[in-house]
Structures are given as C-alpha cells and as structure tokens.
PDB file of C-alpha atoms in Angstrom:
ATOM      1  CA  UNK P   1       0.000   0.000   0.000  1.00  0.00           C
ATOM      2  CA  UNK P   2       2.681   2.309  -0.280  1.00  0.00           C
ATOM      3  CA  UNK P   3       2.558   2.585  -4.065  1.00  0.00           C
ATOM      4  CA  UNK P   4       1.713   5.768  -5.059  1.00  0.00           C
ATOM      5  CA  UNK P   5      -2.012   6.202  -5.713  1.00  0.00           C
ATOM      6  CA  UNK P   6      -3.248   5.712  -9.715  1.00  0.00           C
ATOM      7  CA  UNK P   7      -4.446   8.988 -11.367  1.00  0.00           C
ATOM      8  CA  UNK P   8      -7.110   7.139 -13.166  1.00  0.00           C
ATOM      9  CA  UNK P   9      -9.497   3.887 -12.023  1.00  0.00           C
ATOM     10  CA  UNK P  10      -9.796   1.429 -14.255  1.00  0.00           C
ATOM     11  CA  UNK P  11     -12.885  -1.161 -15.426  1.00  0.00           C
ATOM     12  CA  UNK P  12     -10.285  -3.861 -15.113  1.00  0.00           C
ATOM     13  CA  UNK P  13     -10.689  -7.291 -13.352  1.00  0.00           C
ATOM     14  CA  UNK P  14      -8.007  -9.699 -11.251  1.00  0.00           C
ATOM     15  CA  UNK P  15      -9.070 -12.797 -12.321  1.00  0.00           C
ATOM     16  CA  UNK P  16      -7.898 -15.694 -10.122  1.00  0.00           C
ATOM     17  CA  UNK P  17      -6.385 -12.554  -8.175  1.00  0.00           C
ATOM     18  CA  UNK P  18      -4.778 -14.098  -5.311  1.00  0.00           C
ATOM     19  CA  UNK P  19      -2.326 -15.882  -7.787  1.00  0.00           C
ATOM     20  CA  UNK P  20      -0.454 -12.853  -7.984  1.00  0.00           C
ATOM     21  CA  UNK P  21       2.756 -11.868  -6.444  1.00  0.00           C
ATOM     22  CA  UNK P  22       1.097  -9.657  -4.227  1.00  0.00           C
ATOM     23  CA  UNK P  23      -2.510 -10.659  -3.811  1.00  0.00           C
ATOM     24  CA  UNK P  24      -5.042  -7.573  -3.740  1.00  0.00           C
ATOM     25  CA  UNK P  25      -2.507  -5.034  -3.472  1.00  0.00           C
ATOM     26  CA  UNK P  26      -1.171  -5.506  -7.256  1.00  0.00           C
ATOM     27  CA  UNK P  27      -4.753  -4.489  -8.139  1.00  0.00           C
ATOM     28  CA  UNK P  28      -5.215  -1.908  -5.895  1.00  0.00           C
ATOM     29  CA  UNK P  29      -1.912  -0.290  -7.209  1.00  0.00           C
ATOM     30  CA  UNK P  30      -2.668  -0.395 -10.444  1.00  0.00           C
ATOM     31  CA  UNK P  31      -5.998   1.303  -9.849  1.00  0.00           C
ATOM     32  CA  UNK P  32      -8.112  -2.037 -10.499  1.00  0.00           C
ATOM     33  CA  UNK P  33     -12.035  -1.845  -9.148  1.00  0.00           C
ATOM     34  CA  UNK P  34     -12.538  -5.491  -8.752  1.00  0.00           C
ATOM     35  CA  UNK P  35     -10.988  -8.564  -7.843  1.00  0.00           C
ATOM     36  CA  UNK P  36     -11.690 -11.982  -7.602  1.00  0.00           C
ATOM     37  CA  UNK P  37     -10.944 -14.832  -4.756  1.00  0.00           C
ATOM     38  CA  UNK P  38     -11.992 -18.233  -5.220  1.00  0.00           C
ATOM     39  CA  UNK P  39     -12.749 -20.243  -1.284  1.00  0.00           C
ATOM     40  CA  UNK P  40     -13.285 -23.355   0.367  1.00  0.00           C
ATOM     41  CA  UNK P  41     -14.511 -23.791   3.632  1.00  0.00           C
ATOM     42  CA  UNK P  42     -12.236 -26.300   5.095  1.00  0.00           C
ATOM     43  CA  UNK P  43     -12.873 -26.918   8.632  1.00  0.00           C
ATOM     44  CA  UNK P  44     -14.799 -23.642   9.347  1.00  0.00           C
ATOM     45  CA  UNK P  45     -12.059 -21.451   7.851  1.00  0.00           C
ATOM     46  CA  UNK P  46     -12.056 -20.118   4.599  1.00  0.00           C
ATOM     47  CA  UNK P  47      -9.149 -20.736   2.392  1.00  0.00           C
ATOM     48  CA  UNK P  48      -8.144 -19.174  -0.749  1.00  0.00           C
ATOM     49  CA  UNK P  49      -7.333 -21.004  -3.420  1.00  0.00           C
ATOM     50  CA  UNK P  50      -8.323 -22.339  -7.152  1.00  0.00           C
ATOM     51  CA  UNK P  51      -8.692 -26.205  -5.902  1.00  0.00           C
ATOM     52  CA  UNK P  52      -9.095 -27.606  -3.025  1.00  0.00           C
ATOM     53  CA  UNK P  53      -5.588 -29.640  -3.105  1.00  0.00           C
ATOM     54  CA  UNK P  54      -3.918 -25.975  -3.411  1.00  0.00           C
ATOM     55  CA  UNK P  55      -5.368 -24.437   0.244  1.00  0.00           C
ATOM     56  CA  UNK P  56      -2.764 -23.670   3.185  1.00  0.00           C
ATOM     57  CA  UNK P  57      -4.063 -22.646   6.318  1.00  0.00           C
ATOM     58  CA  UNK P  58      -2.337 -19.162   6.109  1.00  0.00           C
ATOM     59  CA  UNK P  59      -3.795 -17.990   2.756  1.00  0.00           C
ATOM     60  CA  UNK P  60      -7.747 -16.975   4.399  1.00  0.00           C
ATOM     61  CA  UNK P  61     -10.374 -14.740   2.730  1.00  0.00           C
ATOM     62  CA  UNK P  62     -10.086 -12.639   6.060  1.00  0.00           C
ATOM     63  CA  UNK P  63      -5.710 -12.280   5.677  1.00  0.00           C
ATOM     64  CA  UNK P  64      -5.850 -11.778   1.995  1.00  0.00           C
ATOM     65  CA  UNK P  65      -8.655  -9.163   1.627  1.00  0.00           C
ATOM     66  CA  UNK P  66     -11.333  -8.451   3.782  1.00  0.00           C
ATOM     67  CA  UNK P  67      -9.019  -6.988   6.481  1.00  0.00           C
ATOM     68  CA  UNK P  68      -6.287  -5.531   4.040  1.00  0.00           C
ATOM     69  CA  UNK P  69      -9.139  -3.806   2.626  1.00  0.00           C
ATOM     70  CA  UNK P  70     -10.154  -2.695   5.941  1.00  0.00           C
ATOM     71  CA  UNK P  71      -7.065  -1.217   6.514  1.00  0.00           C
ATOM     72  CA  UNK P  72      -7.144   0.821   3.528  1.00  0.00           C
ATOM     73  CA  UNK P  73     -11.292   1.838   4.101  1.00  0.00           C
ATOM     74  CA  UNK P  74      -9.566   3.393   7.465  1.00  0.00           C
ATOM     75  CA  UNK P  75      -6.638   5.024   5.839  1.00  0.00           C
ATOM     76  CA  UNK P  76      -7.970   6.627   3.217  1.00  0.00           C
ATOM     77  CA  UNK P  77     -11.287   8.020   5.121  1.00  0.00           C
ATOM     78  CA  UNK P  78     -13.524   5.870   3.764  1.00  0.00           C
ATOM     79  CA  UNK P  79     -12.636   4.794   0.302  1.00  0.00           C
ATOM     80  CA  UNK P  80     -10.419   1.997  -1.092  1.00  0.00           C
ATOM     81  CA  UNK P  81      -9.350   4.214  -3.815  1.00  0.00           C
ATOM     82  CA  UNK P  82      -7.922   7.895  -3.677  1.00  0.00           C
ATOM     83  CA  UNK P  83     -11.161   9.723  -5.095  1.00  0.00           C
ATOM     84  CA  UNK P  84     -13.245   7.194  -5.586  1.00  0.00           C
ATOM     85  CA  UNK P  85     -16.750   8.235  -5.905  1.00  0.00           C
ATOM     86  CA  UNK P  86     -19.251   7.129  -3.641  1.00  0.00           C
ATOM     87  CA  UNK P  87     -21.656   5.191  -6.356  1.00  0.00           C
ATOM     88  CA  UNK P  88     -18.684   2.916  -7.153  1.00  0.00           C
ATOM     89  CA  UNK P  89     -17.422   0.629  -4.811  1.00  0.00           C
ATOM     90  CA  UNK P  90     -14.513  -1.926  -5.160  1.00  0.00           C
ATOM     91  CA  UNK P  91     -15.637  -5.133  -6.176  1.00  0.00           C
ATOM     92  CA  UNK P  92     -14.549  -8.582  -4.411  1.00  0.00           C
ATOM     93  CA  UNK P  93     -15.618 -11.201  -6.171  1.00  0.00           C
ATOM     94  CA  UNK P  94     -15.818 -14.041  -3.579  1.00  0.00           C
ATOM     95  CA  UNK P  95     -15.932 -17.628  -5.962  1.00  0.00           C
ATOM     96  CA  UNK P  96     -17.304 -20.462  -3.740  1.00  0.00           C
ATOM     97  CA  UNK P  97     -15.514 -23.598  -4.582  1.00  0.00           C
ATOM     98  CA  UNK P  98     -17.023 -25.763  -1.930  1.00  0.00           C
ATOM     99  CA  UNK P  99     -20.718 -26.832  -0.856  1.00  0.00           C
ATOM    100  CA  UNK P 100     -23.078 -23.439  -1.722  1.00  0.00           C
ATOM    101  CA  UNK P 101     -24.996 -23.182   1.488  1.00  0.00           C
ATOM    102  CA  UNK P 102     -22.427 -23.571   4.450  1.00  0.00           C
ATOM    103  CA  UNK P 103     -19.493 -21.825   2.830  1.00  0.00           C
ATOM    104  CA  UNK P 104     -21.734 -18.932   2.290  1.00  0.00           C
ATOM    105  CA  UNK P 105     -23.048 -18.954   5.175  1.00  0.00           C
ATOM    106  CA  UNK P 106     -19.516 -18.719   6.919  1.00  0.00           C
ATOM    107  CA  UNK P 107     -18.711 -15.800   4.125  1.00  0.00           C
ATOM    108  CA  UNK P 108     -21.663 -13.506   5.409  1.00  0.00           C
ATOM    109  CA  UNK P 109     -20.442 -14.032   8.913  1.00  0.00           C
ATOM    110  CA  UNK P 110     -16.577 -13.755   7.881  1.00  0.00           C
ATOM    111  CA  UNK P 111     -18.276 -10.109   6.603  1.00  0.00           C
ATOM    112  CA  UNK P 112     -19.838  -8.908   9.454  1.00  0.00           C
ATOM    113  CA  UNK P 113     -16.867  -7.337  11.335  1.00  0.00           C
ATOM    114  CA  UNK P 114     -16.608  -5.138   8.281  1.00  0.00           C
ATOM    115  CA  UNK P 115     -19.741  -4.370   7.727  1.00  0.00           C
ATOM    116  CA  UNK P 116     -19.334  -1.274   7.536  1.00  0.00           C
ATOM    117  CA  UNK P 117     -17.394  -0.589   4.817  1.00  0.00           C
ATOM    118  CA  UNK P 118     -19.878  -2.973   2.875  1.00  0.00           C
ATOM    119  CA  UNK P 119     -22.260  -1.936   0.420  1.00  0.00           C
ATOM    120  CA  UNK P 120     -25.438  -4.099   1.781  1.00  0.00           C
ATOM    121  CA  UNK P 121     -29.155  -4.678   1.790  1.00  0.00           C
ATOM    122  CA  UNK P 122     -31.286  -4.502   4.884  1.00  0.00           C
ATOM    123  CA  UNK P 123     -35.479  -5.070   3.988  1.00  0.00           C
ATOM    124  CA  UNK P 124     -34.744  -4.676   0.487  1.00  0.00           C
ATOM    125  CA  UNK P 125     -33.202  -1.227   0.197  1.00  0.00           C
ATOM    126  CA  UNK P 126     -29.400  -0.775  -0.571  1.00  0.00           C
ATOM    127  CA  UNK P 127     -27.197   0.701   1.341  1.00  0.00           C
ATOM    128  CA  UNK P 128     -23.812   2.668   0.209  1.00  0.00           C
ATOM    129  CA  UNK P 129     -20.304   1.040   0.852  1.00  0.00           C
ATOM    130  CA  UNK P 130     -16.839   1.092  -0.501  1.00  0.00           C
ATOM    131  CA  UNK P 131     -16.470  -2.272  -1.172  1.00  0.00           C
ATOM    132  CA  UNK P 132     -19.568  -4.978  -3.022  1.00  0.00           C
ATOM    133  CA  UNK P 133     -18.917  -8.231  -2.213  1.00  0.00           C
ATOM    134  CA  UNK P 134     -20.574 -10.340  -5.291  1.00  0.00           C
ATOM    135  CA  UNK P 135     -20.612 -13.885  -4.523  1.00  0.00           C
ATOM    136  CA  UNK P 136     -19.716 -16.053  -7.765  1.00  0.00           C
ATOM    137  CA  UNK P 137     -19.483 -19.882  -8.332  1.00  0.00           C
ATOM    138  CA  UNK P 138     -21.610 -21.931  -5.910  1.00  0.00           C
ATOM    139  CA  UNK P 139     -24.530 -19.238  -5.495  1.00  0.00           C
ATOM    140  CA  UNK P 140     -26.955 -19.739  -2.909  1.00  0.00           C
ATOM    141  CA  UNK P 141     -29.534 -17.428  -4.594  1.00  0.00           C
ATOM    142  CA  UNK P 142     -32.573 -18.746  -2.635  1.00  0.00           C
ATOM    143  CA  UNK P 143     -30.878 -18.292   0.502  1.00  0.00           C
ATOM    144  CA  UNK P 144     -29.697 -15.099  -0.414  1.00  0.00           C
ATOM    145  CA  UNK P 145     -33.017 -13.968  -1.705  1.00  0.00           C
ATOM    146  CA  UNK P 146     -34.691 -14.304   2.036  1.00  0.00           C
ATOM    147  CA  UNK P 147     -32.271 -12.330   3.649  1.00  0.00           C
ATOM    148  CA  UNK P 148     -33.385  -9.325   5.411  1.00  0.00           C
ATOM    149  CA  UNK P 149     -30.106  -7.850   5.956  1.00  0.00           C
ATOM    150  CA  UNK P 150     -27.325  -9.448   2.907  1.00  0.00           C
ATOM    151  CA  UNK P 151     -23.794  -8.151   3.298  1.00  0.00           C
ATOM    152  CA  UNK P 152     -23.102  -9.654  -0.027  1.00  0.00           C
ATOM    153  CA  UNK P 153     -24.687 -10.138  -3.822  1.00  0.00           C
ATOM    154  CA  UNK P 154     -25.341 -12.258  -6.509  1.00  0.00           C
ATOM    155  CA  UNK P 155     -23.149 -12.505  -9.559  1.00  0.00           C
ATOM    156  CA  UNK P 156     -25.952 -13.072 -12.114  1.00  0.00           C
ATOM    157  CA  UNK P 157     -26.208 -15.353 -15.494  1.00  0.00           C
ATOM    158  CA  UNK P 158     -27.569 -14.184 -18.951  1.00  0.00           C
ATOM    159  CA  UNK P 159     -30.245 -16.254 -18.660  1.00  0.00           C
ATOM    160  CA  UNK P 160     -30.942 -14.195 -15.286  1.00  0.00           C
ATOM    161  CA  UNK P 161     -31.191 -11.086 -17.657  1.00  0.00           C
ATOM    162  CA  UNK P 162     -35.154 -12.733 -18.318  1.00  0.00           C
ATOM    163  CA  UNK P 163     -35.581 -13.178 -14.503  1.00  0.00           C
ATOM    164  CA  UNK P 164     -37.277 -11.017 -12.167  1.00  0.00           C
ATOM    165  CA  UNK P 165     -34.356 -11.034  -9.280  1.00  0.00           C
ATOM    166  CA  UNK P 166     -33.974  -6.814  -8.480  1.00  0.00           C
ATOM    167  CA  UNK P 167     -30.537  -5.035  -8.954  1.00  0.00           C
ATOM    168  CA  UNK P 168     -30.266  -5.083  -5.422  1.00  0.00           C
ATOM    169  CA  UNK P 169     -29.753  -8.809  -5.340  1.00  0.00           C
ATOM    170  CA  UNK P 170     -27.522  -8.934  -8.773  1.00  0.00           C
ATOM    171  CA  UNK P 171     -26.048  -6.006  -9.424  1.00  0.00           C
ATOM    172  CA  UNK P 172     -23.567  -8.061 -12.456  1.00  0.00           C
ATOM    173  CA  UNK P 173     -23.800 -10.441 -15.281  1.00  0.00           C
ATOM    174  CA  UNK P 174     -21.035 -12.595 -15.707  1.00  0.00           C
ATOM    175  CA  UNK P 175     -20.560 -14.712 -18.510  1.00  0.00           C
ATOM    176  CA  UNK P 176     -17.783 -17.159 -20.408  1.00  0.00           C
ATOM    177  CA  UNK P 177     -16.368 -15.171 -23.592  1.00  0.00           C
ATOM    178  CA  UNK P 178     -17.239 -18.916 -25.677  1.00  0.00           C
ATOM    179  CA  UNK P 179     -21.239 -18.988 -24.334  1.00  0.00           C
ATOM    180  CA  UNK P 180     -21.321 -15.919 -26.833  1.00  0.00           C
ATOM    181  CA  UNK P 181     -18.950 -15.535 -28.998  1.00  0.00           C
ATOM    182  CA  UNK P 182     -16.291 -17.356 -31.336  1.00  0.00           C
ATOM    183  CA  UNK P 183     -13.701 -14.333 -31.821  1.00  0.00           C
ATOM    184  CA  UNK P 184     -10.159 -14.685 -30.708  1.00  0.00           C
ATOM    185  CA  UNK P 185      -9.317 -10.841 -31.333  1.00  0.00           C
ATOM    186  CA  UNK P 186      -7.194 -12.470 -34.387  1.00  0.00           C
ATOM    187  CA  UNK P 187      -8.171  -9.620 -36.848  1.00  0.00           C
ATOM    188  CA  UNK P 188     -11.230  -7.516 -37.561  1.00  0.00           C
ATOM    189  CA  UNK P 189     -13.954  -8.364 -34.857  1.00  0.00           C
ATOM    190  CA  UNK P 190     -17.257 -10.194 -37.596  1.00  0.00           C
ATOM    191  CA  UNK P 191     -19.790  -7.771 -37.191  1.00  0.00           C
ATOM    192  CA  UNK P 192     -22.476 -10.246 -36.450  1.00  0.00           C
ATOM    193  CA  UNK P 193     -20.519 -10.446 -32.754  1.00  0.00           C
ATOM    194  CA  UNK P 194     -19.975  -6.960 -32.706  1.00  0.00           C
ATOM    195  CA  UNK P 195     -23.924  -6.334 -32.445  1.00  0.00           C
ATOM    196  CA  UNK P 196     -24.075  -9.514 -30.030  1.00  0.00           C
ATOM    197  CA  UNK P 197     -21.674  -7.913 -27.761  1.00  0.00           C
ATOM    198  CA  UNK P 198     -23.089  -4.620 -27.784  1.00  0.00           C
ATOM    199  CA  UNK P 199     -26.496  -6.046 -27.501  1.00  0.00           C
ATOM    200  CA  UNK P 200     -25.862  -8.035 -24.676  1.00  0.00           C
ATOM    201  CA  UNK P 201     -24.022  -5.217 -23.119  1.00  0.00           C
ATOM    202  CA  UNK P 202     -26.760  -2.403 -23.386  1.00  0.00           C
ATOM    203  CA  UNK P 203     -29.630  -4.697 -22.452  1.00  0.00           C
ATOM    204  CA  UNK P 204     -27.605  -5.433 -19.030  1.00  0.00           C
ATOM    205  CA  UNK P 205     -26.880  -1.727 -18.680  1.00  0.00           C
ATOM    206  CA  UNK P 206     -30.696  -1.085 -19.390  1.00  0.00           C
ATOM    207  CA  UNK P 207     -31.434  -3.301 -16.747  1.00  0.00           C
ATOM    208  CA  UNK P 208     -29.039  -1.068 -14.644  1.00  0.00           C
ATOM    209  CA  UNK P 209     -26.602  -3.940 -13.848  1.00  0.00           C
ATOM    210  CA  UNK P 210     -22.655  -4.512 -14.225  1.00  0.00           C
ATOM    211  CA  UNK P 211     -21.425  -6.822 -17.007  1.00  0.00           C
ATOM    212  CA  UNK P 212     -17.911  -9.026 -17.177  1.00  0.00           C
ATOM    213  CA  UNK P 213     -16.963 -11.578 -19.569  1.00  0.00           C
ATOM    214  CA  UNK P 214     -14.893 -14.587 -18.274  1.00  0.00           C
ATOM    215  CA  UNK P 215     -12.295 -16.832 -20.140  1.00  0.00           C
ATOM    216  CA  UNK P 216     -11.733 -13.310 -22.561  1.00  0.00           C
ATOM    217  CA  UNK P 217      -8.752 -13.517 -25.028  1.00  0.00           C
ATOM    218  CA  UNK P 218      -5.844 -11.891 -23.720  1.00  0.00           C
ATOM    219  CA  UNK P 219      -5.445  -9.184 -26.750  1.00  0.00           C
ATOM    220  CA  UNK P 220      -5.295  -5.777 -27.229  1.00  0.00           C
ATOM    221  CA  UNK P 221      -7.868  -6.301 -30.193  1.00  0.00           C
ATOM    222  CA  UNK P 222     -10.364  -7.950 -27.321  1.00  0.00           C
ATOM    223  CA  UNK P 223      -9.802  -5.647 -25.062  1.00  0.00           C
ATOM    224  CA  UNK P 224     -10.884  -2.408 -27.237  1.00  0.00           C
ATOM    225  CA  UNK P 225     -13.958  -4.193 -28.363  1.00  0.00           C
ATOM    226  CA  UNK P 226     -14.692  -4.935 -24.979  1.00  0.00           C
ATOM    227  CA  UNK P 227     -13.939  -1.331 -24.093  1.00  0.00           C
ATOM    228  CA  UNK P 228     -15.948   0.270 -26.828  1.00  0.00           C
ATOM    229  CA  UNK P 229     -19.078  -1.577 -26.145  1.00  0.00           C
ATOM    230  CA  UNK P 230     -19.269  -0.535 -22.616  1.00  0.00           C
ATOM    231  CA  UNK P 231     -17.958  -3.407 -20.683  1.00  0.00           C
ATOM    232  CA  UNK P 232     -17.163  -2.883 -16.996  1.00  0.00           C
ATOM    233  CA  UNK P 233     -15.202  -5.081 -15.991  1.00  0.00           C
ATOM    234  CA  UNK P 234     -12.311  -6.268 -18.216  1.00  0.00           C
ATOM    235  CA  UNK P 235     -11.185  -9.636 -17.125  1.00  0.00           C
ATOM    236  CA  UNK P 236      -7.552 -10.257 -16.939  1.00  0.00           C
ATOM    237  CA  UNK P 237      -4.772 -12.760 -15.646  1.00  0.00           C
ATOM    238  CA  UNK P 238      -2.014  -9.869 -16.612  1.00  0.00           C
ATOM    239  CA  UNK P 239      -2.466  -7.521 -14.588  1.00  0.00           C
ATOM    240  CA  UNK P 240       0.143  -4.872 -16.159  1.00  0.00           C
ATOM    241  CA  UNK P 241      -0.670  -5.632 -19.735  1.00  0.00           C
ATOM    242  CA  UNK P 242      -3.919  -4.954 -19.254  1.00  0.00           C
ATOM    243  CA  UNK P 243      -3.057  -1.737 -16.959  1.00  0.00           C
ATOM    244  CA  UNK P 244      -0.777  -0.128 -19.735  1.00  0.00           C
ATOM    245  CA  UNK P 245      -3.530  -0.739 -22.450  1.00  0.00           C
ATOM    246  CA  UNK P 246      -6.287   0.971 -20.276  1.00  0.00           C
ATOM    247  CA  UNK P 247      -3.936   4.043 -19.109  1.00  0.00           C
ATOM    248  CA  UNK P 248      -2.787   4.344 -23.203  1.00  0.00           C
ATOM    249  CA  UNK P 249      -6.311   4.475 -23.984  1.00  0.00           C
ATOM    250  CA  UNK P 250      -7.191   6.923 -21.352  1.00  0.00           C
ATOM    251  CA  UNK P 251      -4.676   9.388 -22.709  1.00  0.00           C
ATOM    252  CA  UNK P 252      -5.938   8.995 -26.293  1.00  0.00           C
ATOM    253  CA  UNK P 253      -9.018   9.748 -25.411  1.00  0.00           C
ATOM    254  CA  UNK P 254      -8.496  12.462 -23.233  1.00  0.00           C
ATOM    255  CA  UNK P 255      -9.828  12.748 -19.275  1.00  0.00           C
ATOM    256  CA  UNK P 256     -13.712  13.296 -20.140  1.00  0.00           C
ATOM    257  CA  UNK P 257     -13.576   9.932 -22.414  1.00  0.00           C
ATOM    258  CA  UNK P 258     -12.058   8.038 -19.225  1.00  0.00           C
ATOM    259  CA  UNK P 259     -14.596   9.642 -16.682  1.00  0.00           C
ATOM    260  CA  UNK P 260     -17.416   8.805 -19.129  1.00  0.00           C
ATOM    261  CA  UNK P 261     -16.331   5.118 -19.216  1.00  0.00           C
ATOM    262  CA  UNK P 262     -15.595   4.418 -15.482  1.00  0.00           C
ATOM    263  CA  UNK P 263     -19.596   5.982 -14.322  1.00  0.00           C
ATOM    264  CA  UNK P 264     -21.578   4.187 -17.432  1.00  0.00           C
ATOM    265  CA  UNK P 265     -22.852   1.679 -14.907  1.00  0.00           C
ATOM    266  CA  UNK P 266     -24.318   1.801 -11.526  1.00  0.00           C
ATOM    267  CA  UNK P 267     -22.337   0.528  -9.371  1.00  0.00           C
ATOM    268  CA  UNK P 268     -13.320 -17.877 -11.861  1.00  0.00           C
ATOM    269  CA  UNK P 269     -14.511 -19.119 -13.204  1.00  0.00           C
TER     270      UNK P 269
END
C-alpha cells in the first residue's frame, strides 16, 4: 500500500487474483475496481485457493482481503481508492468452490466485522459502501433472496437477464467469452458479434446492472472491443498488460472519455 495512488481507475478485473505476487494489493496499485478470490470452507475457515488440493491454512479470505481492505477503508477516510466516488465501490468477487450453502453462510459471517465498509441490503433497500462483495461460483440465490439484511450479492447469469431477481440482489452479469462468442481478437472483430456484444451489453446496462466476460482472449484487439461496447469489468490474468492498455487508452481519449467510461454503470470461473 505504499505505491503511489493511480491517477485514473480502471474497469479492469483480477481474475484468479490471489495468484499474484502480491494478492489484492497488485490491483489496488494499479488502480483495479474489482478482484476476484476463489474459497473453500475447510474446517470452518475459509481458504483461498483455485482447488481444493492448493489451500494452506495461512492464505484466508479474512488475511488476503477483507481486512487488508479494511485497513485501507480506514486510511484513506472511507474509500479503497484515492477519489473514488461514492456510487462505485470496489468489487470482491468471492468464488465459492465448496458446498453453496455452508461456505456462504460462513462468508456472510466472515463479513460482518466489516460491515461497515460494505455496500449491503437490509429489507430490500441498498445501502452505500466502498467495497460490493458479489458472490460467484456456488450461489446460494434462494438463501440469499430471504435475507433481510445481505452483506453480499449475486453474480448473475444471462439467462438471469429474463428473470425477475432486483438489482439489489444482482447487481452483475457474468458470462464465459465462448457462451457468446467465437472471436479470438485475431483480426477484424465479424460484425455479427460486434452487435451480439453490444447487444448483450446495453440490455444489461438497461437493466441497470454490471457486465464481465470470463475466459476473454488476452489481446489488445479484445480488449478495445470490450472497451468500446461498454464493458465494466475487463477480465484479466495480466495484470500490467492490461493496466498499460487501459492508461494508453485513457490518454488517447483524453480525461472526459475516461470519466465517461468508469460511471456508465451503476455501481473464476
């Protein structure tokens, strides 16, 4: 945390985060607004890791993020980010790997000594935070659906774009690049997926939820599509390729192009 601060945040996703060098705090340095840790609940803790043969008892959800990003809530008065606006929180994408029910369960308690810094739900009505918690992978969606007070939300489906479940259960759409398209970002995007993408995109945005594609490419060509169509999270396991594409877009376009970009949306696979 003693990088200095990034000048501009970026729609950009840590996919399998905690694989990095530095888990969380890569992101956060390169101005990131989400980031993704997959868990098992092994013996009532919860352990990060992609499979279960992977976990170590030092590597928790709690060391890794929820009380680094604590730290920096406190710090910085508040935020996660220098200047982050209130309306957009810092996603943590929490993956359940094992059995839906209990290791959520132990997630929404894991959450409640930070509650608030959370962007939550009591009786239906959202509540501001710094940081959304979007649980991903095993989803307990009924469960989470009769909570009066939710500390946490749903990462959605595109079939779920047909369902009636409010923004203030599943506030994002997640969905593999390959249930959609075919396109490597190996020449000129085919227009056909061009209007698919952009389709998708502004019927999730008319629905006033967040977007991500999983399993994206890792191209330049993919990313600007991605980019131009409105896409808010940009999922990526390279961290500083993807950071030095964003920030050289962000100076061709000039500031007002960025700012545009980065409020579009309300706020492992």
């Amino acid at each position: 945390m003693d990088a200095a601060p990034p000048a501009v945040l970026l729609p950009a996703h840590a996919h399998n985060d905690y694989e990095h060098r530095r888990p969380l705090l890569d992101a956060l340095d390169r101005g990131f607004m989400s980031v993704e840790a997959d868990v098992h609940l092994v013996d009532g803790r919860l352990l990060v890791a992609h499979d279960r043969e992977d976990v170590t008892p030092d590597r928790t959800l709690q060391g890794l993020y929820l009380e680094p990003l604590h730290q920096r809530w406190r710090s910085l008065g508040g935020r996660i980010h220098p200047g982050q606006p209130v309306d957009r929180p810092f996603m943590l994408l929490v993956d359940i790997k094992s059995a839906a029910r209990p290791t959520y369960e132990a997630v929404h308690a894991a959450l409640e000594p930070y509650a608030a810094m959370l962007a939550h739900v009591v009786d239906g009505r959202r509540r501001a935070g710094a940081v959304e918690v979007v649980i991903s992978g095993g989803r307990p969606v009924d469960l989470m659906r009769s909570q009066s007070r939710r500390l946490a939300f749903v990462d959605g489906r595109l079939p779920d774009l047909d369902g009636g479940d409010p923004v203030d259960l599943m506030p994002l759409i997640s969905a593999s690049w390959w249930d959609a398209f075919f396109w490597w970002g190996d020449g000129p995007m085919p227009e056909g997926q061009r209007r698919r993408l952009r389709e998708i995109v502004d019927r999730t945005h008319a629905a006033g939820r967040r977007v991500r594609f999983w399993a994206t490419p890792e191209r330049e060509e993919l990313w600007a599509e991605l980019l131009d169509a409105g896409v808010d999270h940009l999922n990526t396991d390279r961290l500083e390729q993807l950071e030095a594409f964003l920030r050289a877009r962000t100076v061709a376009d000039g500031p007002g192009a960025a700012a545009s970009r980065e409020t579009a949306a309300p706020v492992d696979r």
